[in-house]
Coordinates of C-alpha atoms in Angstrom, one line a residue:
M1 CA 135.0 60.5 100.7
S2 CA 137.7 62.4 102.5
A3 CA 139.7 65.2 100.8
T4 CA 143.3 66.1 101.4
F5 CA 143.8 69.4 103.2
K6 CA 145.0 70.9 99.9
E7 CA 141.9 69.8 98.1
L8 CA 139.7 71.1 100.9
S9 CA 141.6 74.4 101.0
D10 CA 141.2 74.9 97.2
R11 CA 137.5 74.3 97.4
I12 CA 137.1 76.7 100.4
A13 CA 139.1 79.3 98.5
Q14 CA 136.8 78.9 95.5
V15 CA 133.7 79.5 97.6
G16 CA 135.4 82.5 99.3
E17 CA 136.3 84.0 96.0
L18 CA 132.8 83.6 94.6
Y19 CA 131.2 84.9 97.8
A20 CA 133.5 88.0 97.7
R21 CA 132.7 88.7 94.1
V22 CA 128.9 88.2 94.4
H23 CA 128.8 90.5 97.5
D24 CA 131.3 93.0 96.2
I25 CA 133.7 92.5 99.2
E26 CA 137.2 93.7 98.9
R27 CA 139.4 91.5 101.1
N28 CA 142.7 92.6 102.5
A29 CA 145.0 91.4 105.3
D30 CA 142.9 93.1 108.0
W31 CA 139.6 91.7 106.5
Y32 CA 140.8 88.1 106.9
L33 CA 141.8 88.6 110.5
L34 CA 138.7 90.5 111.4
K35 CA 136.5 87.8 109.9
L36 CA 138.3 85.2 112.0
T37 CA 137.5 87.2 115.2
E38 CA 133.9 87.6 114.0
E39 CA 133.5 83.9 113.4
L40 CA 135.1 83.0 116.7
G41 CA 132.6 85.3 118.4
E42 CA 129.7 83.5 116.7
L43 CA 131.1 80.1 117.6
T44 CA 131.5 81.3 121.2
A45 CA 127.8 82.4 121.2
E46 CA 126.6 79.1 119.9
H47 CA 128.7 77.2 122.4
L48 CA 127.3 79.2 125.3
L49 CA 123.7 78.9 124.0
L50 CA 124.1 75.1 123.7
A51 CA 125.6 74.9 127.2
G52 CA 122.6 76.9 128.6
R53 CA 125.0 79.8 129.7
A54 CA 123.5 82.4 127.4
K55 CA 120.1 83.9 126.8
P56 CA 118.4 82.4 123.7
N57 CA 118.2 84.5 120.6
S58 CA 115.0 86.6 120.4
D59 CA 113.9 84.8 117.2
G60 CA 114.5 81.4 118.8
S61 CA 117.4 80.5 116.5
G62 CA 120.6 78.9 117.5
G63 CA 121.6 76.9 120.5
T64 CA 121.6 73.6 118.5
R65 CA 124.3 71.2 117.7
E66 CA 123.8 72.0 114.0
A67 CA 124.2 75.7 114.7
L68 CA 127.4 75.0 116.6
E69 CA 128.8 72.9 113.8
S70 CA 127.9 75.5 111.2
E71 CA 129.8 78.2 113.2
A72 CA 132.8 75.8 113.6
A73 CA 132.8 75.3 109.8
D74 CA 132.7 79.1 109.3
L75 CA 135.6 79.6 111.6
F76 CA 137.6 76.8 110.0
G77 CA 136.8 78.1 106.5
Q78 CA 137.9 81.7 107.4
L79 CA 141.1 80.3 109.0
V80 CA 141.9 78.5 105.7
L81 CA 141.3 81.7 103.8
Y82 CA 143.6 83.6 106.3
L83 CA 146.3 81.0 105.8
R84 CA 146.1 81.2 102.1
A85 CA 146.0 85.0 102.0
N86 CA 149.1 85.1 104.2
E87 CA 150.9 82.3 102.5
I88 CA 151.2 80.2 105.7
D89 CA 152.0 76.5 105.1
I90 CA 150.0 75.3 108.1
E91 CA 151.1 71.7 107.7
A92 CA 154.8 72.7 108.0
A93 CA 153.9 75.0 110.9
I94 CA 152.1 72.3 112.8
E95 CA 155.0 69.9 112.2
R96 CA 157.4 72.5 113.6
K97 CA 155.2 73.8 116.5
W98 CA 153.2 70.8 117.6
L99 CA 154.2 67.5 116.2
R100 CA 157.9 67.7 117.2
Y101 CA 156.8 67.2 120.8
L102 CA 154.8 64.0 120.0
D103 CA 157.6 61.5 120.8
K104 CA 158.6 63.4 123.9
Y105 CA 155.0 63.4 125.3
V106 CA 154.3 59.7 124.3
S107 CA 157.5 58.8 126.3
L108 CA 156.5 61.0 129.3
D109 CA 153.0 59.5 129.3
A110 CA 154.4 55.9 129.2
D111 CA 156.7 56.8 132.1
K112 CA 153.8 58.2 134.1
V113 CA 151.7 55.1 133.5
A114 CA 154.5 52.8 134.3
N115 CA 155.3 54.6 137.6
G116 CA 151.7 54.9 138.5

């Protein structure tokens, strides 16, 4: 079953709120941004481990597809929390920043294919 972005965002926010309460974490604007950078670093480490371009962890953990996916999920979850904390409507922002170019690039690609 696939959830809408809003449903997924609400569920992620619920987990984030419970986690912060259980671990006595006071989140502020800086905390959300710093967590994003932390999670990006962990995703980068797993990516490099999986690609064989980093030394394995001393305990033998990591370097698996599952570990990479888990870190990608952490980064995505923290991005969702950042968006919510900063009241960013990501769907509107993506429409404005990315999707407005779709027709232009489809046309350019078709021209490139047609002209070989």
